[in-house]
mmCIF file of C-alpha atoms and ligand atoms in Angstrom:
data_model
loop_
_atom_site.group_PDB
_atom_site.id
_atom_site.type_symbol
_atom_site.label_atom_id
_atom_site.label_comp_id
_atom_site.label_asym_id
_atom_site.label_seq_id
_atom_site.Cartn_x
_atom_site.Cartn_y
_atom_site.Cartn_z
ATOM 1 C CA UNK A 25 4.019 -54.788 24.269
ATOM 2 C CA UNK A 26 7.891 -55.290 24.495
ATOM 3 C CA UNK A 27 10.165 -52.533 25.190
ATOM 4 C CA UNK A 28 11.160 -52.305 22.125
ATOM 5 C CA UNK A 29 7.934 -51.725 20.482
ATOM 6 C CA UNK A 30 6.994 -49.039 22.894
ATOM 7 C CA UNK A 31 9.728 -46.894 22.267
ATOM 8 C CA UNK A 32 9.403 -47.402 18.500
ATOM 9 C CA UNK A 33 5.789 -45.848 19.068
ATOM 10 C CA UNK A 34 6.626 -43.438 21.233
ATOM 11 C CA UNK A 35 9.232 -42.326 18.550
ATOM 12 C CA UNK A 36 6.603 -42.385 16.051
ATOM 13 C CA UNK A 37 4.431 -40.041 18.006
ATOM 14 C CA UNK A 38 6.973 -37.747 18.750
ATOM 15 C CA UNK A 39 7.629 -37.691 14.943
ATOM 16 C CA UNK A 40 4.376 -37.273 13.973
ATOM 17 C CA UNK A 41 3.686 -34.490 16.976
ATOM 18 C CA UNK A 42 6.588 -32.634 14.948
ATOM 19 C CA UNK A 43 5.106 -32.826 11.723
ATOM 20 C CA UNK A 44 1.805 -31.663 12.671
ATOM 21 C CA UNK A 45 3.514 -28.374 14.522
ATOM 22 C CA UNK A 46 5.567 -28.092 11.447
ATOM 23 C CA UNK A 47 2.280 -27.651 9.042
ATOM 24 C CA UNK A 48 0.544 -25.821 11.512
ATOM 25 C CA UNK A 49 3.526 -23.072 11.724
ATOM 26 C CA UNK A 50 3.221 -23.124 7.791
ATOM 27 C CA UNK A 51 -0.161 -22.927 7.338
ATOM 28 C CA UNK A 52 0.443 -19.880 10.412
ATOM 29 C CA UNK A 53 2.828 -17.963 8.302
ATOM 30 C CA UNK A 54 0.641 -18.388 5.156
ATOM 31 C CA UNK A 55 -2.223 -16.997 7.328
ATOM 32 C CA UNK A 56 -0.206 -13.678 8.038
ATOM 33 C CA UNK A 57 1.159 -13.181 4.509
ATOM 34 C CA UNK A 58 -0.733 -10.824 2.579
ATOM 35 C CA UNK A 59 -2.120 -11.054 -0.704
ATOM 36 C CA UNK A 60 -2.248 -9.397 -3.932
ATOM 37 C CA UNK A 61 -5.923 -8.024 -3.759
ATOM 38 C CA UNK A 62 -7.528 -7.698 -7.425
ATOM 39 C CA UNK A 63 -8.125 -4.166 -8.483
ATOM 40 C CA UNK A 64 -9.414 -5.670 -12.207
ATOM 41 C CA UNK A 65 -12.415 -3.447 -11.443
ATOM 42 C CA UNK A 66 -10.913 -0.228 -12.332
ATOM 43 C CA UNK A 67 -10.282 -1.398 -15.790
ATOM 44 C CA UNK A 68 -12.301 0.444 -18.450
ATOM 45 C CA UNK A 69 -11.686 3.485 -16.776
ATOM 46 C CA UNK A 70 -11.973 7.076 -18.420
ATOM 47 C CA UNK A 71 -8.209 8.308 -19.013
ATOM 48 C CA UNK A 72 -6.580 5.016 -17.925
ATOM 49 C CA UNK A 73 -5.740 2.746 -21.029
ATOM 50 C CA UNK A 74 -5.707 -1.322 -19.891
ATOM 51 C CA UNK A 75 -2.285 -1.869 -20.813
ATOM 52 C CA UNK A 76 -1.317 0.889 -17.900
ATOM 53 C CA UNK A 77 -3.670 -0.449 -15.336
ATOM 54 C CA UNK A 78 -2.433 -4.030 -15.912
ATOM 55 C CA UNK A 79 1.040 -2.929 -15.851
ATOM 56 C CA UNK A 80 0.541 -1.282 -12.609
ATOM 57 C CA UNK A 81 -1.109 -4.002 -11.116
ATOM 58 C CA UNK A 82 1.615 -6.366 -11.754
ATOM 59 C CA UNK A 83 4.193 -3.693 -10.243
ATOM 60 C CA UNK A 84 1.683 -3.254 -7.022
ATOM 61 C CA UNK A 85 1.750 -7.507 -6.973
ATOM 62 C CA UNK A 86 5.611 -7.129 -6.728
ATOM 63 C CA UNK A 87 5.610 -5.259 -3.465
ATOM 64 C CA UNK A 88 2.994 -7.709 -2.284
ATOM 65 C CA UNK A 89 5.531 -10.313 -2.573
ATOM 66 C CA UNK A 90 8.618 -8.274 -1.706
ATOM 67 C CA UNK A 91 6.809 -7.700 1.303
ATOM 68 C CA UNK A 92 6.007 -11.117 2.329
ATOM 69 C CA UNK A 93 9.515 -12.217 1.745
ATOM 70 C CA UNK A 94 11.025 -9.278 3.253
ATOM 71 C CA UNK A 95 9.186 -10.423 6.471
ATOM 72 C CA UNK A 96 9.872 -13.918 5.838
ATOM 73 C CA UNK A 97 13.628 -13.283 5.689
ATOM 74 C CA UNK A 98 14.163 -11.014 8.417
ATOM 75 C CA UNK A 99 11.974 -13.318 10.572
ATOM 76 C CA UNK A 100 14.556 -16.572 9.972
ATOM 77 C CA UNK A 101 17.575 -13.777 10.502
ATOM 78 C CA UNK A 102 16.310 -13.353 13.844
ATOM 79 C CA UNK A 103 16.387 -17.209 14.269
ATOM 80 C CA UNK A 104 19.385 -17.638 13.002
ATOM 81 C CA UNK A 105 20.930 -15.231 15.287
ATOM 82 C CA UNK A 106 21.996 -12.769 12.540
ATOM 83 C CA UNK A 107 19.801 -9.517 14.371
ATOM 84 C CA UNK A 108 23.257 -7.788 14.493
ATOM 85 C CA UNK A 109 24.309 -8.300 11.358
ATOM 86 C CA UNK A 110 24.518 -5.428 8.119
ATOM 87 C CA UNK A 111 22.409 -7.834 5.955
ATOM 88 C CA UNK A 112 19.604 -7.742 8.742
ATOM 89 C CA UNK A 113 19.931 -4.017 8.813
ATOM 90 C CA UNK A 114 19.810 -3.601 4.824
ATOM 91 C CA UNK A 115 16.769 -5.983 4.684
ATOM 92 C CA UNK A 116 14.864 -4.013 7.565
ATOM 93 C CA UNK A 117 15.226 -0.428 5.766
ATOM 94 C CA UNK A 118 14.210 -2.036 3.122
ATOM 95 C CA UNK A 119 11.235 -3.226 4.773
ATOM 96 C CA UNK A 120 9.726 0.268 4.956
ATOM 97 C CA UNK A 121 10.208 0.760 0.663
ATOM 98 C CA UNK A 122 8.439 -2.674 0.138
ATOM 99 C CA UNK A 123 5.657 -2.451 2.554
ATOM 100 C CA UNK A 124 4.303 0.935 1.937
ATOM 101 C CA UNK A 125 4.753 0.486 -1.615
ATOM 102 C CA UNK A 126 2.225 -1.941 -1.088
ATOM 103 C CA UNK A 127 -0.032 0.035 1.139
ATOM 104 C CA UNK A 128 0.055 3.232 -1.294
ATOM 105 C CA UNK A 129 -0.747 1.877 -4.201
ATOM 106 C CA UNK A 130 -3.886 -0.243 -2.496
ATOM 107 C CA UNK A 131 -5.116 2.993 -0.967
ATOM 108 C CA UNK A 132 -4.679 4.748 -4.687
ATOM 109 C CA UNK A 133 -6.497 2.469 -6.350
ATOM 110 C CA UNK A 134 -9.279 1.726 -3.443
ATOM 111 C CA UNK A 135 -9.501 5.694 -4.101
ATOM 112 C CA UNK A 136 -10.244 5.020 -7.557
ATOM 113 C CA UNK A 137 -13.204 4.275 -9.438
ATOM 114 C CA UNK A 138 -15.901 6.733 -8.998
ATOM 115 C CA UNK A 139 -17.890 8.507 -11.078
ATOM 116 C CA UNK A 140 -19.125 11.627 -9.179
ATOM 117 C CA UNK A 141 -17.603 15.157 -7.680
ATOM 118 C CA UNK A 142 -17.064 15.592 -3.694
ATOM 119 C CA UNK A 143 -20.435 16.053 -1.931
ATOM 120 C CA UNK A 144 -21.280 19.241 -1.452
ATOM 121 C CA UNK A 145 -22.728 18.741 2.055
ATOM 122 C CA UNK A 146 -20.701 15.994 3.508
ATOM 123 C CA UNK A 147 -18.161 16.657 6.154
ATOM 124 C CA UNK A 148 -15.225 16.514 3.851
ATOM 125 C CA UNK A 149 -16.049 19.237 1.704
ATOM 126 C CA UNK A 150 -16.787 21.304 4.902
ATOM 127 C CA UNK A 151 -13.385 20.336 6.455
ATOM 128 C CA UNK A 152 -11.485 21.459 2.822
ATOM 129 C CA UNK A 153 -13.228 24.852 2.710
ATOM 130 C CA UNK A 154 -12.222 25.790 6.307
ATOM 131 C CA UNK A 155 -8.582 24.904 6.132
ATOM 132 C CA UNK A 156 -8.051 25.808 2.567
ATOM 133 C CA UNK A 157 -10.901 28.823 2.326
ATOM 134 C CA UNK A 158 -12.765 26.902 -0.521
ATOM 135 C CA UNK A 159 -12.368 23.132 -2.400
ATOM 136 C CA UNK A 160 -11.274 24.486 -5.127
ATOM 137 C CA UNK A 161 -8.066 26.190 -3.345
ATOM 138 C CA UNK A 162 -7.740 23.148 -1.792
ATOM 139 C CA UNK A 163 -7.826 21.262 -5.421
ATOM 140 C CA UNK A 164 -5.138 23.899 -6.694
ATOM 141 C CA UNK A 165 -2.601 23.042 -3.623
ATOM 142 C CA UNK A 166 -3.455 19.014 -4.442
ATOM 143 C CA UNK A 167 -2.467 19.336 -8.281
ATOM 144 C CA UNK A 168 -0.090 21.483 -7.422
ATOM 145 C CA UNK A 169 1.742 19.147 -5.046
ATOM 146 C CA UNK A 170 1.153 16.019 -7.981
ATOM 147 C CA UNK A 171 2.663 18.133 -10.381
ATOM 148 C CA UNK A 172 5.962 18.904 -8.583
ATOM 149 C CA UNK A 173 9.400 17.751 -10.272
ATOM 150 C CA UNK A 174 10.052 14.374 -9.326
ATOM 151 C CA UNK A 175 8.607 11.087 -8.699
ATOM 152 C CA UNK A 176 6.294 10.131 -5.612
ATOM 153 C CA UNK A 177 3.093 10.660 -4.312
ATOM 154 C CA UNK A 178 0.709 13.183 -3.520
ATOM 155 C CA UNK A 179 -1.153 12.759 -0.370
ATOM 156 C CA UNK A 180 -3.920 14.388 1.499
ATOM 157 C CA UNK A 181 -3.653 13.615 5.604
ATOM 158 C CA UNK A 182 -5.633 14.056 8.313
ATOM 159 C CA UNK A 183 -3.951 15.201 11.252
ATOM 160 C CA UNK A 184 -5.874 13.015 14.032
ATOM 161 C CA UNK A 185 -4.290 15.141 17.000
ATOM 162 C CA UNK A 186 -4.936 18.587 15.260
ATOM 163 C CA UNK A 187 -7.566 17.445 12.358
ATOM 164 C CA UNK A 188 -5.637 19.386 10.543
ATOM 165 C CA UNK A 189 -5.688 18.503 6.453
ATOM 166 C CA UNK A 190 -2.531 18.382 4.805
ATOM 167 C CA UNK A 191 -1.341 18.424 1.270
ATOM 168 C CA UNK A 192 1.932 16.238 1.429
ATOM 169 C CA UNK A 193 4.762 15.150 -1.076
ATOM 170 C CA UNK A 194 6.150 12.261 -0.556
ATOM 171 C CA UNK A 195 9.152 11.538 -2.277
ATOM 172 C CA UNK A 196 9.934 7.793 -1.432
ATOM 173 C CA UNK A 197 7.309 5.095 -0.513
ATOM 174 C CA UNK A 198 9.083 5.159 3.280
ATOM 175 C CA UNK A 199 10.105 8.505 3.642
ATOM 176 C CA UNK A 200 8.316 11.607 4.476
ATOM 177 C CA UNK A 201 4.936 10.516 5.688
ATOM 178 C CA UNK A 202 3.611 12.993 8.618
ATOM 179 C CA UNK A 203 3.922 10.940 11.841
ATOM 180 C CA UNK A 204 0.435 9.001 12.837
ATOM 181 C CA UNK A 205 -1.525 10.770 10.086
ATOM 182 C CA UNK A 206 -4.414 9.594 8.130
ATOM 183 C CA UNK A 207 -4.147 9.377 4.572
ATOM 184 C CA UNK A 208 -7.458 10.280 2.572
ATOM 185 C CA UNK A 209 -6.717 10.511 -0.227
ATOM 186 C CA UNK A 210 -3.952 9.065 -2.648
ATOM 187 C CA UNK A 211 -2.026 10.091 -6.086
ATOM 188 C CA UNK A 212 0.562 7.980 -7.255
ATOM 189 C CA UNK A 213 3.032 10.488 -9.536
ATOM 190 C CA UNK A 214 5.754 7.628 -10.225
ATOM 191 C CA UNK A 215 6.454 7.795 -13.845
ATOM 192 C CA UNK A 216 4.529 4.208 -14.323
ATOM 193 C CA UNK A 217 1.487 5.635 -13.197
ATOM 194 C CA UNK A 218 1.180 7.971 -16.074
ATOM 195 C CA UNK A 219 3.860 7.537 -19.094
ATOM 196 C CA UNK A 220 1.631 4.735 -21.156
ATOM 197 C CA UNK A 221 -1.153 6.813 -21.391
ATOM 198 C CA UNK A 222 0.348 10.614 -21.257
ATOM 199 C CA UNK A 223 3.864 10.794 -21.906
ATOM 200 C CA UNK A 224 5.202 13.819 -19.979
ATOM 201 C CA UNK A 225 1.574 15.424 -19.708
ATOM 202 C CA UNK A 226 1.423 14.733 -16.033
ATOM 203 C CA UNK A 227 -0.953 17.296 -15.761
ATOM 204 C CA UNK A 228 -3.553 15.907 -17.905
ATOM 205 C CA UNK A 229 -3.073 12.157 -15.712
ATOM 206 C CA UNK A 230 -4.110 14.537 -12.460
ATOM 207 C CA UNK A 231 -6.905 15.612 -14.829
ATOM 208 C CA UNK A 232 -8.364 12.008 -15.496
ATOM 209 C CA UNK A 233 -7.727 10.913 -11.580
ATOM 210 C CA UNK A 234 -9.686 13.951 -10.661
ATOM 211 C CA UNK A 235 -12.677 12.499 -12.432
ATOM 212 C CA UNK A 236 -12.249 8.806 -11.415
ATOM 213 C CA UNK A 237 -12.110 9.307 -7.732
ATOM 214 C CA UNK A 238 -13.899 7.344 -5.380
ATOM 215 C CA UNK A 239 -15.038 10.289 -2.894
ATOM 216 C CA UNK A 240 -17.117 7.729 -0.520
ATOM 217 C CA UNK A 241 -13.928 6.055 -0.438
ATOM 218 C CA UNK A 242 -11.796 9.207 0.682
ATOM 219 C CA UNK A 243 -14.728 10.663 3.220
ATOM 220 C CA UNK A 244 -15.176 7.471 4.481
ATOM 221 C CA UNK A 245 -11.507 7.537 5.694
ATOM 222 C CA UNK A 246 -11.949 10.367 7.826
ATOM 223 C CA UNK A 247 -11.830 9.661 11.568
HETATM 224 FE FE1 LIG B 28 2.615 3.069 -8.669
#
């Protein structure tokens, strides 16, 4: 083979090598995005009209994407060299408001869907009564904290340090979440969570979540 043809060929390969790293970086990134999981289940659920669940699905999809771009972006304005830069600052606050706004709403609607009350035996129950003297004080504080003025999320935590359970309001997706706490349980008290169905009657949404939640789902994240 002449010269010439071998360093054709080896240009070729070279090309080719490129190529084949380029895909594989894709088909990488694609790997690590995350994806809009399908919550179509809960439809047909008492005290939660379609047109509400469908509505909040597609919001929930949003921060699925916003997510994945938010990552995407901030990952080529490292590249780029632009890690000092306001934009990259902006975009990586933001990061917190897209990503748990993703995570919340999959943990309120994974906490979703059941039919039955708490179990009466199981450890949760047990673990409500002795910080909160009974489940039913403990329901009060929950509601309570759902109903406040304002727009967020109710949240029961598990304290993993302590195992302390607490009742907490969180105003913003990203702000206001108890340092390395587990959330068990999940109530989403943004306006579009409720308004289809109830108007201002907030307290009658708590009412229908109360009867759709998944308990197994909220014991089950106990540690
Ligand atoms: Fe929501």
């Amino acid at each position: 083979m002449s010269s010439f043809h071998s360093s054709q060929k080896n240009f070729l390969e070279s090309e080719i090598f490129f190529v084949m790293m380029k895909l594989s970086l894709i088909e990488r990134r694609q790997d690590m995005a995350y994806t809009a999981k399908d919550y179509n289940n809960l439809i047909g659920m008492e005290g939660f009209g379609e047109t509400l669940l469908k509505n909040h699905f597609t919001l929930y999809q949003g921060y699925v994407t916003n997510t994945n771009k938010s990552f995407d972006t901030l990952s080529e304005m490292a590249k780029g060299g632009r890690i000092g830069t306001t934009e990259y600052a902006e975009l990586k606050r933001r990061l917190g408001w897209e990503f748990n706004g993703m995570r919340l709403h999959e943990f309120y609607f994974e906490n979703l869907g059941g039919k039955g009350a708490l179990n009466k035996s199981g450890k949760l129950w047990k673990k409500l009564a002795e910080e909160f003297g009974s489940y039913e004080n403990w329901e009060a504080d929950f509601k309570g904290v759902g109903a406040m003025r304002g727009i967020g999320w109710a949240i029961l935590y598990q304290d993993p340090v302590s195992g302390k359970l607490i009742n907490q309001w969180v105003n913003e997706h990203d702000v206001g979440h108890p340092a390395g706490c587990n959330p068990l349980l999940i109530l989403d008290v943004f306006e579009h969570a409720f308004m289809i169905d109830y108007g201002l009657k907030r307290a009658d949404y708590i009412a229908a979540f109360f009867k759709n939640i998944k308990w197994e789902a909220v014991e089950g994240r106990m540690k």
